[in-house]
XYZ file of C-alpha atoms in Angstrom:
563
model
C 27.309 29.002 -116.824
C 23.926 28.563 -115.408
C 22.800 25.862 -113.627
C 18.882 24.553 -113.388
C 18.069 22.257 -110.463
C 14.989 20.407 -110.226
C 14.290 19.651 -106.688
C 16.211 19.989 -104.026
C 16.340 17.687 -100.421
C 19.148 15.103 -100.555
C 20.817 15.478 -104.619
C 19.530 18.508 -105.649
C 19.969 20.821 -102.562
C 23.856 18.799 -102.142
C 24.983 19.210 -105.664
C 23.672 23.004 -105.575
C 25.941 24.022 -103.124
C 28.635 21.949 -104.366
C 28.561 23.738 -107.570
C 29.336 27.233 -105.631
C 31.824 25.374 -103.821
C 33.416 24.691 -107.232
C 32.468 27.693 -109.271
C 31.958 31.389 -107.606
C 30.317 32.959 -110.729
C 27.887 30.473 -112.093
C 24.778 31.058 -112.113
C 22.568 28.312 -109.949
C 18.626 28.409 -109.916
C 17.008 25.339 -107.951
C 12.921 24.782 -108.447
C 11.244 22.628 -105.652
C 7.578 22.048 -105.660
C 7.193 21.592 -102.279
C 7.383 24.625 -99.648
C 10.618 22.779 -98.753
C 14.062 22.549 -100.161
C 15.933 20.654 -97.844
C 14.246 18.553 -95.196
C 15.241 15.508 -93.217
C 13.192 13.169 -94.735
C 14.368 10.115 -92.308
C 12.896 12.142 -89.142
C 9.445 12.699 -90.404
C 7.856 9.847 -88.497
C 9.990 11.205 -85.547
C 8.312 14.673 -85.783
C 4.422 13.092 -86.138
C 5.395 10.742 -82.774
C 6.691 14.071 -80.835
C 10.646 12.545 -80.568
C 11.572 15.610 -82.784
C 9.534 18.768 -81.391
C 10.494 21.787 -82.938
C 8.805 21.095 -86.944
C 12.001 24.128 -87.549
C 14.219 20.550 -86.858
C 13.226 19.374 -89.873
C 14.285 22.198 -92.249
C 18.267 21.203 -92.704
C 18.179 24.728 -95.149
C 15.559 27.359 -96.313
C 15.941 29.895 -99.565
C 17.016 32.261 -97.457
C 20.257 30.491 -95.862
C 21.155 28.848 -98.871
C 20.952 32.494 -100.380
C 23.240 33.846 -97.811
C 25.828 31.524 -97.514
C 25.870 30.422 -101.542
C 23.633 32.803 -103.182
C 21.774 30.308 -104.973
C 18.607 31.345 -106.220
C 15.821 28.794 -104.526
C 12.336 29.185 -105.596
C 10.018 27.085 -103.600
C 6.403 26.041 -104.565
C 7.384 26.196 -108.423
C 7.079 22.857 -110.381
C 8.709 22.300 -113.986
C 5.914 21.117 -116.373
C 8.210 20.132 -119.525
C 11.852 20.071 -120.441
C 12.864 21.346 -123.924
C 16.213 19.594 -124.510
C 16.536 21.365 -128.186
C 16.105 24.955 -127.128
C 17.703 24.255 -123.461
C 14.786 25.720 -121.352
C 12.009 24.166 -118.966
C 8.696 25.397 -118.791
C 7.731 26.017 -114.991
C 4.648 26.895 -112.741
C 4.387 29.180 -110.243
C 2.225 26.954 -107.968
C 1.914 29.867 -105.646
C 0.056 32.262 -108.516
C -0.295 30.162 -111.062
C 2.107 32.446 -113.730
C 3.479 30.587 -116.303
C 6.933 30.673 -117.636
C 10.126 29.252 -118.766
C 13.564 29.134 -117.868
C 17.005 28.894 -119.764
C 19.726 26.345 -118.585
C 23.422 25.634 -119.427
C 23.353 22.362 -117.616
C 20.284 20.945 -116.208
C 19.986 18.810 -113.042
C 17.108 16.429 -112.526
C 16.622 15.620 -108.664
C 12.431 15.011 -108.921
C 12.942 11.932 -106.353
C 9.969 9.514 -106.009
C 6.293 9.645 -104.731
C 4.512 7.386 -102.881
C 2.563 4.466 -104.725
C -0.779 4.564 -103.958
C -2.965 1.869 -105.487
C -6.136 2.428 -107.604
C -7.992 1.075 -104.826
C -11.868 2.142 -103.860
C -12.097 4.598 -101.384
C -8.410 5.470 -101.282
C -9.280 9.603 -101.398
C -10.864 8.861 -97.984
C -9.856 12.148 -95.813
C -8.923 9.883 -93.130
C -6.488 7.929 -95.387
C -3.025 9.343 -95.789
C 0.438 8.977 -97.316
C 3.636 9.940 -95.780
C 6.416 11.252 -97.817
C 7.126 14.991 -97.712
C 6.996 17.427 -94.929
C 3.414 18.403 -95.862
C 2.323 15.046 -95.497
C 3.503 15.272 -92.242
C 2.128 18.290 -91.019
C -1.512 17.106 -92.265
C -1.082 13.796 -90.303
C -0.074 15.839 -87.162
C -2.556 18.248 -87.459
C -5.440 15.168 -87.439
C -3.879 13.516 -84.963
C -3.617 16.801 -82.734
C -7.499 18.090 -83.183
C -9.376 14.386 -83.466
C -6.987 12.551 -81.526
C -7.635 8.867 -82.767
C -7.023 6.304 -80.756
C -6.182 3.480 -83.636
C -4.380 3.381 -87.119
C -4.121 0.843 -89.986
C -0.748 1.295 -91.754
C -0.613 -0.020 -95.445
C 2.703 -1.418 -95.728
C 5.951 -2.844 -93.955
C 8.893 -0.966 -95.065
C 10.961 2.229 -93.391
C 7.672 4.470 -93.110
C 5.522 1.796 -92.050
C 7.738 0.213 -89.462
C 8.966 3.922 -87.833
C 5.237 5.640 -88.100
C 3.979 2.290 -86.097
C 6.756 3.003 -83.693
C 5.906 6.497 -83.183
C 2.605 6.169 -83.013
C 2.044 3.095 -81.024
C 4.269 5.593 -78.419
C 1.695 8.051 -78.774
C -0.935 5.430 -77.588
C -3.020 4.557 -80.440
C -3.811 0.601 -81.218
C -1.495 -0.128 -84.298
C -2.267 -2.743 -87.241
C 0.100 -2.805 -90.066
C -1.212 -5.149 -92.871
C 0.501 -6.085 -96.224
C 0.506 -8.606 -99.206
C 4.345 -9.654 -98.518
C 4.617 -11.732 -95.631
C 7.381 -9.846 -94.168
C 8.112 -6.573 -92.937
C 11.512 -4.755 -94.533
C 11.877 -6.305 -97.414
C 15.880 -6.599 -97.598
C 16.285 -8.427 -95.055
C 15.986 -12.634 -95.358
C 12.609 -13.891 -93.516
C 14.423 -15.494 -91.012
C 16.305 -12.330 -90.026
C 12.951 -10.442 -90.270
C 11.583 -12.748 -87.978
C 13.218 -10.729 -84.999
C 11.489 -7.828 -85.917
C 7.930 -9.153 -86.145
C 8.470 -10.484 -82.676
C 9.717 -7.173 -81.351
C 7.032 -5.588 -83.112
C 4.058 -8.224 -81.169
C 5.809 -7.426 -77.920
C 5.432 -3.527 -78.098
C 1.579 -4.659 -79.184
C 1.793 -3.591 -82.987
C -0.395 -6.620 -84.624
C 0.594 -7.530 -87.766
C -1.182 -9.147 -90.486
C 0.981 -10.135 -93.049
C 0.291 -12.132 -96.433
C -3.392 -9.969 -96.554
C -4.430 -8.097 -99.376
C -6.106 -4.835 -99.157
C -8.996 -4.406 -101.438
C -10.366 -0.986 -101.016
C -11.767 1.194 -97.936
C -14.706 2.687 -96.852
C -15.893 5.497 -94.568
C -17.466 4.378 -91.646
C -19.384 6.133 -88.493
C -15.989 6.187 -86.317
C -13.739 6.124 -88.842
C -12.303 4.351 -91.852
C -12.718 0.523 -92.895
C -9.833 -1.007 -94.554
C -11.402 -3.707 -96.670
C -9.453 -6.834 -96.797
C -9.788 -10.064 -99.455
C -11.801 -13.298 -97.904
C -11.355 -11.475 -94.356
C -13.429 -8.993 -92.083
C -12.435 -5.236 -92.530
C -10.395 -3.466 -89.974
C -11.922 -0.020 -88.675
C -9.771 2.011 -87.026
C -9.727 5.914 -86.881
C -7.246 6.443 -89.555
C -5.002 5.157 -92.514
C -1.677 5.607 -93.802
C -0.823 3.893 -97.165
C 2.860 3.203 -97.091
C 3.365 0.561 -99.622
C 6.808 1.926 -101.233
C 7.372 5.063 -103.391
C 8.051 5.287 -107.558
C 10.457 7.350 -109.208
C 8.577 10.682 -110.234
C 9.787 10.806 -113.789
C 7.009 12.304 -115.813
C 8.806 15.491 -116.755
C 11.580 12.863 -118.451
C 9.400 10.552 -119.711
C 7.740 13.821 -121.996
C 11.325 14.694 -122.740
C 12.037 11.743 -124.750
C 15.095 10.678 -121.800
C 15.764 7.257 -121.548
C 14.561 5.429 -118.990
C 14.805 2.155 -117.332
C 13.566 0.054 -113.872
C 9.851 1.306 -113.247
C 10.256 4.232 -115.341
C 13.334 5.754 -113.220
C 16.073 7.503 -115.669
C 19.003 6.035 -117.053
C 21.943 7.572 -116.091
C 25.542 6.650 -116.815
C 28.599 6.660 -114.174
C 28.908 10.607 -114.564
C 25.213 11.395 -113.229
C 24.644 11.904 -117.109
C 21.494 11.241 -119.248
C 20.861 10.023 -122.318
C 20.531 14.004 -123.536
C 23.982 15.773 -123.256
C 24.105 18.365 -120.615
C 21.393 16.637 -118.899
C 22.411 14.998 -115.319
C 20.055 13.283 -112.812
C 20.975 12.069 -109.445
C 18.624 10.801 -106.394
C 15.641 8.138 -105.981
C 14.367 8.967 -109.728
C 17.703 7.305 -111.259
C 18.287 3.720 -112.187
C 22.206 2.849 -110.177
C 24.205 -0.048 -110.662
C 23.992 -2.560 -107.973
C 27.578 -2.633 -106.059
C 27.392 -6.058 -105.623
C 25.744 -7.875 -108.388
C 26.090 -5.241 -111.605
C 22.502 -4.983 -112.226
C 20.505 -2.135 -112.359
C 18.668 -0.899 -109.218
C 16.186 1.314 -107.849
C 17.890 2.228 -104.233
C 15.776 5.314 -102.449
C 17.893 6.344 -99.476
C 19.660 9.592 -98.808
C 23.121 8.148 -98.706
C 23.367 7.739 -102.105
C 21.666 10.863 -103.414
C 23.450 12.674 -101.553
C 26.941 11.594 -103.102
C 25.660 11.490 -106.535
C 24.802 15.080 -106.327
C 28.113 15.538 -105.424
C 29.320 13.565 -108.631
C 27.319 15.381 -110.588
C 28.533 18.652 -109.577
C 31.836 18.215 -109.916
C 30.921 17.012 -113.974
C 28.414 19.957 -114.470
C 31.600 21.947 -113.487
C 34.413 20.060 -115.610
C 35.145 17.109 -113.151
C 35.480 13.805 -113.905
C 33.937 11.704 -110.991
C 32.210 9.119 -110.932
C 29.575 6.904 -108.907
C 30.935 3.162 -108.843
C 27.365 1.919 -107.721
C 24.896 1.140 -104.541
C 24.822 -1.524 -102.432
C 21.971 -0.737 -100.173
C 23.499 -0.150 -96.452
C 20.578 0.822 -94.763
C 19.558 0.805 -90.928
C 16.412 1.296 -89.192
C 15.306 1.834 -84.938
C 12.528 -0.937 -84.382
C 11.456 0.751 -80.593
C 14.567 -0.502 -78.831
C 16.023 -2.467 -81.259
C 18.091 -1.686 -84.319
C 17.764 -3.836 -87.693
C 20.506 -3.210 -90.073
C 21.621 -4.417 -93.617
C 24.170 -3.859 -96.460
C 24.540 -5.366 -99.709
C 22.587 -8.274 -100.933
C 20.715 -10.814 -99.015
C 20.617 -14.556 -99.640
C 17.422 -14.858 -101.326
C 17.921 -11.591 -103.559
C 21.565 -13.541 -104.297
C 19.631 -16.815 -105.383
C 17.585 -14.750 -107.368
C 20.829 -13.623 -109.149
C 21.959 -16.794 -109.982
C 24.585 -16.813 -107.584
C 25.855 -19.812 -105.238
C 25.895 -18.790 -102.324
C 26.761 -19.769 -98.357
C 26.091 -18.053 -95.214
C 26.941 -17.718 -91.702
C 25.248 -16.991 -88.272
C 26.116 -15.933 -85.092
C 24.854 -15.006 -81.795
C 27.339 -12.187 -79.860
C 27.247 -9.866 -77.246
C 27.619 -5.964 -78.600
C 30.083 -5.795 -75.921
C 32.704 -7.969 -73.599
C 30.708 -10.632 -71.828
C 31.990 -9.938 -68.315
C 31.603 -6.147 -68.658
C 28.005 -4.994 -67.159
C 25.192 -4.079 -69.739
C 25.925 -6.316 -73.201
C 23.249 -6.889 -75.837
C 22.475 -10.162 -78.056
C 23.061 -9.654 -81.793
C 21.709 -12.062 -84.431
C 24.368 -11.555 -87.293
C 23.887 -12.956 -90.822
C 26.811 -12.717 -93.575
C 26.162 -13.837 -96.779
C 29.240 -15.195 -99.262
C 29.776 -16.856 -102.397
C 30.787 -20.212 -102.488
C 34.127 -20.918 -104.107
C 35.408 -17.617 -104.573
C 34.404 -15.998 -100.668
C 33.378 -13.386 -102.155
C 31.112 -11.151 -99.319
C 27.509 -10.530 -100.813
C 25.954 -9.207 -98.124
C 25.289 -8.970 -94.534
C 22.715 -8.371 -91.937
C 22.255 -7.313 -88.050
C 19.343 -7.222 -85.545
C 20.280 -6.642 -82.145
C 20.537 -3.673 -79.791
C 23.806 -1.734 -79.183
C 26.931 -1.928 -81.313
C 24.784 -3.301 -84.194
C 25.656 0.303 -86.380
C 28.863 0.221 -86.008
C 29.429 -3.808 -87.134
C 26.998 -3.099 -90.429
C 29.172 -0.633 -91.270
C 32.854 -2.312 -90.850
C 30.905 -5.178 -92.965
C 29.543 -2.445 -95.435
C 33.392 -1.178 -95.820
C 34.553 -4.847 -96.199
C 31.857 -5.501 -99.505
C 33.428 -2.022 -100.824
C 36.849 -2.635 -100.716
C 36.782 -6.271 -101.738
C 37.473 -8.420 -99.252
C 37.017 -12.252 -98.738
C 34.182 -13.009 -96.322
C 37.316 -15.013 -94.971
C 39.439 -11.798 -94.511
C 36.762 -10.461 -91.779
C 39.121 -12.341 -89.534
C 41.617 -10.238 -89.987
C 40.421 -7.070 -89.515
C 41.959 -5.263 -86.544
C 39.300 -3.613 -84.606
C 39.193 -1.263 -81.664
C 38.289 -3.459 -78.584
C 38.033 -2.249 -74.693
C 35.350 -3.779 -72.706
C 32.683 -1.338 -72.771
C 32.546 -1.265 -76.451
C 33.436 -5.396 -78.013
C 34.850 -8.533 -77.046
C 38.749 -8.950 -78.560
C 37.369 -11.284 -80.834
C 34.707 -9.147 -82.604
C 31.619 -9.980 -83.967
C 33.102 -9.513 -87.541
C 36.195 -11.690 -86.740
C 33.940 -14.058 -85.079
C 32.226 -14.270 -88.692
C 35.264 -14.042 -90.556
C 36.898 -17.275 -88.023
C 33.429 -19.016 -89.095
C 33.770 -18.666 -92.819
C 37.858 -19.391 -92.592
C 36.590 -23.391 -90.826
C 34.283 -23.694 -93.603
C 37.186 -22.664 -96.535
C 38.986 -25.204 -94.075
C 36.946 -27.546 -94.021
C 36.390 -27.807 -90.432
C 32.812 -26.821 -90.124
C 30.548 -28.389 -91.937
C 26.185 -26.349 -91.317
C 23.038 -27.364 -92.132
C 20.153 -24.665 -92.378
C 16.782 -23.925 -91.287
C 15.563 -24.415 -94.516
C 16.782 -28.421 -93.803
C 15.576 -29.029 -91.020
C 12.362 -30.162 -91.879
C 13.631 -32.769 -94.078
C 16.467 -34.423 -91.721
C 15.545 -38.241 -91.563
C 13.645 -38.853 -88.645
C 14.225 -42.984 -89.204
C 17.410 -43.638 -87.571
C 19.558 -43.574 -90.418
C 20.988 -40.287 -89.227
C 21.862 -39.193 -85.085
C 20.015 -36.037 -84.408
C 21.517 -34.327 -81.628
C 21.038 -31.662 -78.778
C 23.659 -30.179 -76.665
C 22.373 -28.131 -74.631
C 21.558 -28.524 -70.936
C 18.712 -30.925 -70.017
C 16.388 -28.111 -68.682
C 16.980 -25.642 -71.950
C 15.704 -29.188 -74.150
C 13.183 -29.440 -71.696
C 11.812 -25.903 -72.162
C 11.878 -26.643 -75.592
C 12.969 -28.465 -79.041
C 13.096 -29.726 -82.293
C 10.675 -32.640 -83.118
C 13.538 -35.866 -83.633
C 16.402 -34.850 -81.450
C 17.828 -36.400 -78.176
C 19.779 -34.285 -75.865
C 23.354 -35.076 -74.318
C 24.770 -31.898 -73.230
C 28.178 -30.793 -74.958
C 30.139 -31.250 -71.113
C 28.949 -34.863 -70.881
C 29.662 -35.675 -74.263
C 32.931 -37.264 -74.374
C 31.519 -39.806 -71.730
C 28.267 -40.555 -73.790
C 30.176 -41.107 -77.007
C 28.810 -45.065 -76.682
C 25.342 -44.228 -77.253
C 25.956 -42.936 -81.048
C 26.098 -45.288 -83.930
C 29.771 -44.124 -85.330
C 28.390 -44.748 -88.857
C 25.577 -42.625 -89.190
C 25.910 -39.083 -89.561
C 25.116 -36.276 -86.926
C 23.538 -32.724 -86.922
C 23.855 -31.309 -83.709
C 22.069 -28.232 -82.506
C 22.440 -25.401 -79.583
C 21.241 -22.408 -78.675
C 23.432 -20.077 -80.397
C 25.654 -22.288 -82.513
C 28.723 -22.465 -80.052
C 28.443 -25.559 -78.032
C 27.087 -27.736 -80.703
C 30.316 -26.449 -82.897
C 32.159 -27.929 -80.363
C 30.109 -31.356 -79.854
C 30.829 -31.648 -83.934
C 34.728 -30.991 -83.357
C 34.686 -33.236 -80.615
C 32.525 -36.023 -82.285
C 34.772 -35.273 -85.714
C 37.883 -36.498 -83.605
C 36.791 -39.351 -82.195
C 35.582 -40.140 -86.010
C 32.191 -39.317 -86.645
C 30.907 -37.277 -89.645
C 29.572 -34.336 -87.715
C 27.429 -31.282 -89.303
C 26.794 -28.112 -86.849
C 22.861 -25.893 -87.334
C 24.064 -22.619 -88.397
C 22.085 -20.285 -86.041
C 21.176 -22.273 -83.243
C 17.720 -22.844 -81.350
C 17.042 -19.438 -81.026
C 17.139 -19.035 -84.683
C 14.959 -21.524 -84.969
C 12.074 -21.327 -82.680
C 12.079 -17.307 -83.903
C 11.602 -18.368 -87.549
C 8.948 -21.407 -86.714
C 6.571 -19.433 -84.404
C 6.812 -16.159 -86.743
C 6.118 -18.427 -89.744
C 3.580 -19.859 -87.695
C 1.953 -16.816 -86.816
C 1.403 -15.450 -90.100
C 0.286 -18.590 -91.540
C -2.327 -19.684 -89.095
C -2.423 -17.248 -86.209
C -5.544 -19.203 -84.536
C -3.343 -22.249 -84.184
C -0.497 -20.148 -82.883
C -2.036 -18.039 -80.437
C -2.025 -14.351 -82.872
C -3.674 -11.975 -81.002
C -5.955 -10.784 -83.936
């Protein structure tokens, strides 16, 4: 049997040597077009900002170890121009000499993954303007930044590249503007939740201009211009355009394959094609959502990686297959970490589900053990049936390991009530005996129960503010002083019971905290002593995150922006 792989890195270079693993005699020739078969991807933006020295780091394999452990043929810097499904050869270019030729397969793996978009915008061929997606992009961008040290960059989008290059370069001392048309940076996450990361991203000095639309650029005496709609450009030294990457499907699309979200190729459970002994696997495929059946485009190295694996085992007589994606992903924001899995609430609306959520404020670790770090947690359900749609984290320590217990949770089915009892490792240094995910799980069990009763940010705004309903603040009288929302009185939770004469037992009240904790207890309080009592799922700090971010972006004059 021989075996033609097109591209290697995460699905092509995985299922290659899972083949050998499987099958000592067949015959396995991968093509990659870069110089590059298997790279770490993930660190590039680690490399450009110095955090990864040795470039060598980058290379997880080259032809010649993946020769001498699996003798697998690897030809770098050779890029397949056409597929011929009826004859069962490609036709390939030696990018190298330019020679011409073709190549017979058995089986046939596509792993072309995805290149980065870059709009049909004036001015985008700019020298100074670069993309960052392979480990040639990377070496040009720290080759300029090594000989003409600049000292500023505008980044062209929000997402993983945008948000790590800023990091890393913003650590290298350059002034750092990321502008974009969405109004938030990483896109899976809900605004609110994104909210922490814009403010971590203002305190490290990274300005961000969000809700702009980029119109073209333009050389200028110091550098590049990026030209922006109704606004003055931005000059800055150099440009990266990091607005998301495509599937790279052309070789498919000429091949008559069928093909589906943004011209990515359809694939079925197997890894297989719509052309027998055809198999693709990686960020060129269409996957099924996990969570909500639908197809998806999900570019991370997770998933290639296993669906290389699934279609190995097929290309050798296996029967395995991939049961779907559901987006884990994590990212380092400087000192903070920002992680997600599944769906998020507004990508759930979007699906036409009904859905509830959940907040909470914990410590990554005991509260009376030195050294513990806030985490904002979000879990996102479905009402009725508690079914767990999604989840996400930002925080500082402990946040990796809670996405993925919650990650595990989505996959094996459990109720978003269940969370609570999950039996997880505790000892002070590490979590509290009541977990962050039990914490959740307690949360969602009181609203099954009927014992907690939220309102949401997205209410807030439209509370009545004429006395029909008891708006209420229990926190201490100098955290309301510091600080509150418009409408609400303060009696702290501790003096509560004692105050319970100056509410109006028939009128309903929304109390508010900080986190969430003391105002829960105010409602269960006030709900015993007969009062209709709803609790503000996040808390204060939740709040006045969300306000001054949306605030910021909106009208950064009024707000203070630095711009």
């Amino acid at each position: 049997m021989k075996v033609v792989i097109v591209g290697g890195v995460a699905g092509g270079a995985t299922a290659a040597a899972r083949i050998r693993r499987l099958d000592e005699q067949a015959e396995i020739v991968v093509f990659e077009r870069s110089n590059f078969v298997s790279y770490a991807n993930c660190g590039l933006p680690y490399f450009i900002g110095g955090e990864i020295e040795d470039p060598e780091e980058l290379t997880l394999q080259t032809p010649e170890s993946f020769f001498t452990r699996f003798r697998i043929d690897i030809r770098v810097r050779h890029e397949v121009t056409a597929i011929h499904p009826d004859t069962k050869t490609v036709s390939l270019k030696n990018l190298a000499t330019g020679e011409t030729f073709e190549e017979r397969y058995d089986k046939l793996l596509l792993s072309p993954g995805a290149k980065p978009v870059k709009p049909n915008l004036p001015g985008a061929d700019i020298d100074r303007i670069f993309t960052l997606r392979t480990v040639e992009d990377t070496f040009k961008i720290k080759e300029y930044i090594n000989i003409n040290r600049p000292r500023s960059a505008v980044l062209i989008g929000g997402g993983f590249i945008g948000i790590e290059l800023a990091e890393n370069l913003r650590n290298l001392g350059m002034e750092i503007t990321i502008v974009q048309r969405p109004k938030q940076l990483l896109s899976p996450l809900d605004s609110e939740m994104a909210a922490f990361i814009h403010s971590k991203m203002r305190q490290k000095g990274v300005n961000l201009l969000l809700g702009r639309n980029v119109t073209g650029f333009r050389e200028s005496e110091d550098g590049v211009a990026v030209l922006l709609e109704n606004e003055e450009p931005l000059s800055a030294d150099m440009a990266v355009i990091a607005i998301g990457v495509t599937p790279d499907t052309e070789i498919a699309k000429t091949a008559n394959l069928k093909l589906g979200l943004k011209g990515s190729i359809l694939v079925n459970e197997r890894m297989e094609t719509s052309v027998p002994d055809i198999y693709a696997v990686g960020d060129a495929v269409q996957v099924k959502h996990f969570v909500t059946g639908e197809g998806a485009l999900i570019a991370l190295a997770g998933p290639a990686n296993r669906q290389g694996r699934i279609a190995a085992d097929n290309i050798c007589g296996g029967d395995s297959s991939y049961g779907g994606s559901q987006g884990s992903l994590i990212i380092k924001v400087f000192d903070m970490t920002a992680a997600a899995t599944g769906i998020s609430e507004t990508a759930a609306k979007k699906a036409g589900l009904r859905v509830d959520k959940v907040y909470l404020s914990a410590l990554s670790h005991a509260g009376y053990y030195p050294g513990g770090k806030l985490m904002t947690m979000k879990v996102v359900f479905e009402k009725e049936s508690f079914r767990l749609l999604g989840a996400q984290i930002v925080g500082y320590d402990g946040v990796d390991k809670r996405i993925d217990v919650l990650a595990t949770a989505i996959r094996a089915g459990l109720k978003a009530t269940e969370l609570k009892e999950l039996d997880l490792a505790y000892a002070p240094p590490y979590s509290s005996a009541k977990d962050p995910v039990n914490m959740a799980g307690f949360m969602i069990d009181n609203i099954a129960k009927g014992i907690l009763k939220q309102f949401y940010l997205e209410d807030i705004q439209n509370l009545p503010r004429d006395g029909s309903v008891t708006l209420l603040d229990t926190r201490t009288s100098g955290e309301f002083s510091r600080g509150h929302v418009e409408g609400f009185v303060n009696i702290p939770v501790d003096e509560l019971r004692e105050r319970l004469g100056e509410l109006d037992r028939g009128k309903p009240v929304y109390l508010i905290c900080q986190s969430g904790l003391r105002s829960y207890i105010a409602a269960r309080i006030l709900t015993g002593y007969g009062y209709e009592a709803y609790n503000f799922s996040g808390g204060f700090r939740l709040y006045e995150t969300a306000v001054s971010d949306r605030c910021l972006i909106e009208n950064a004059t009024a707000c203070g922006a630095d711009r």
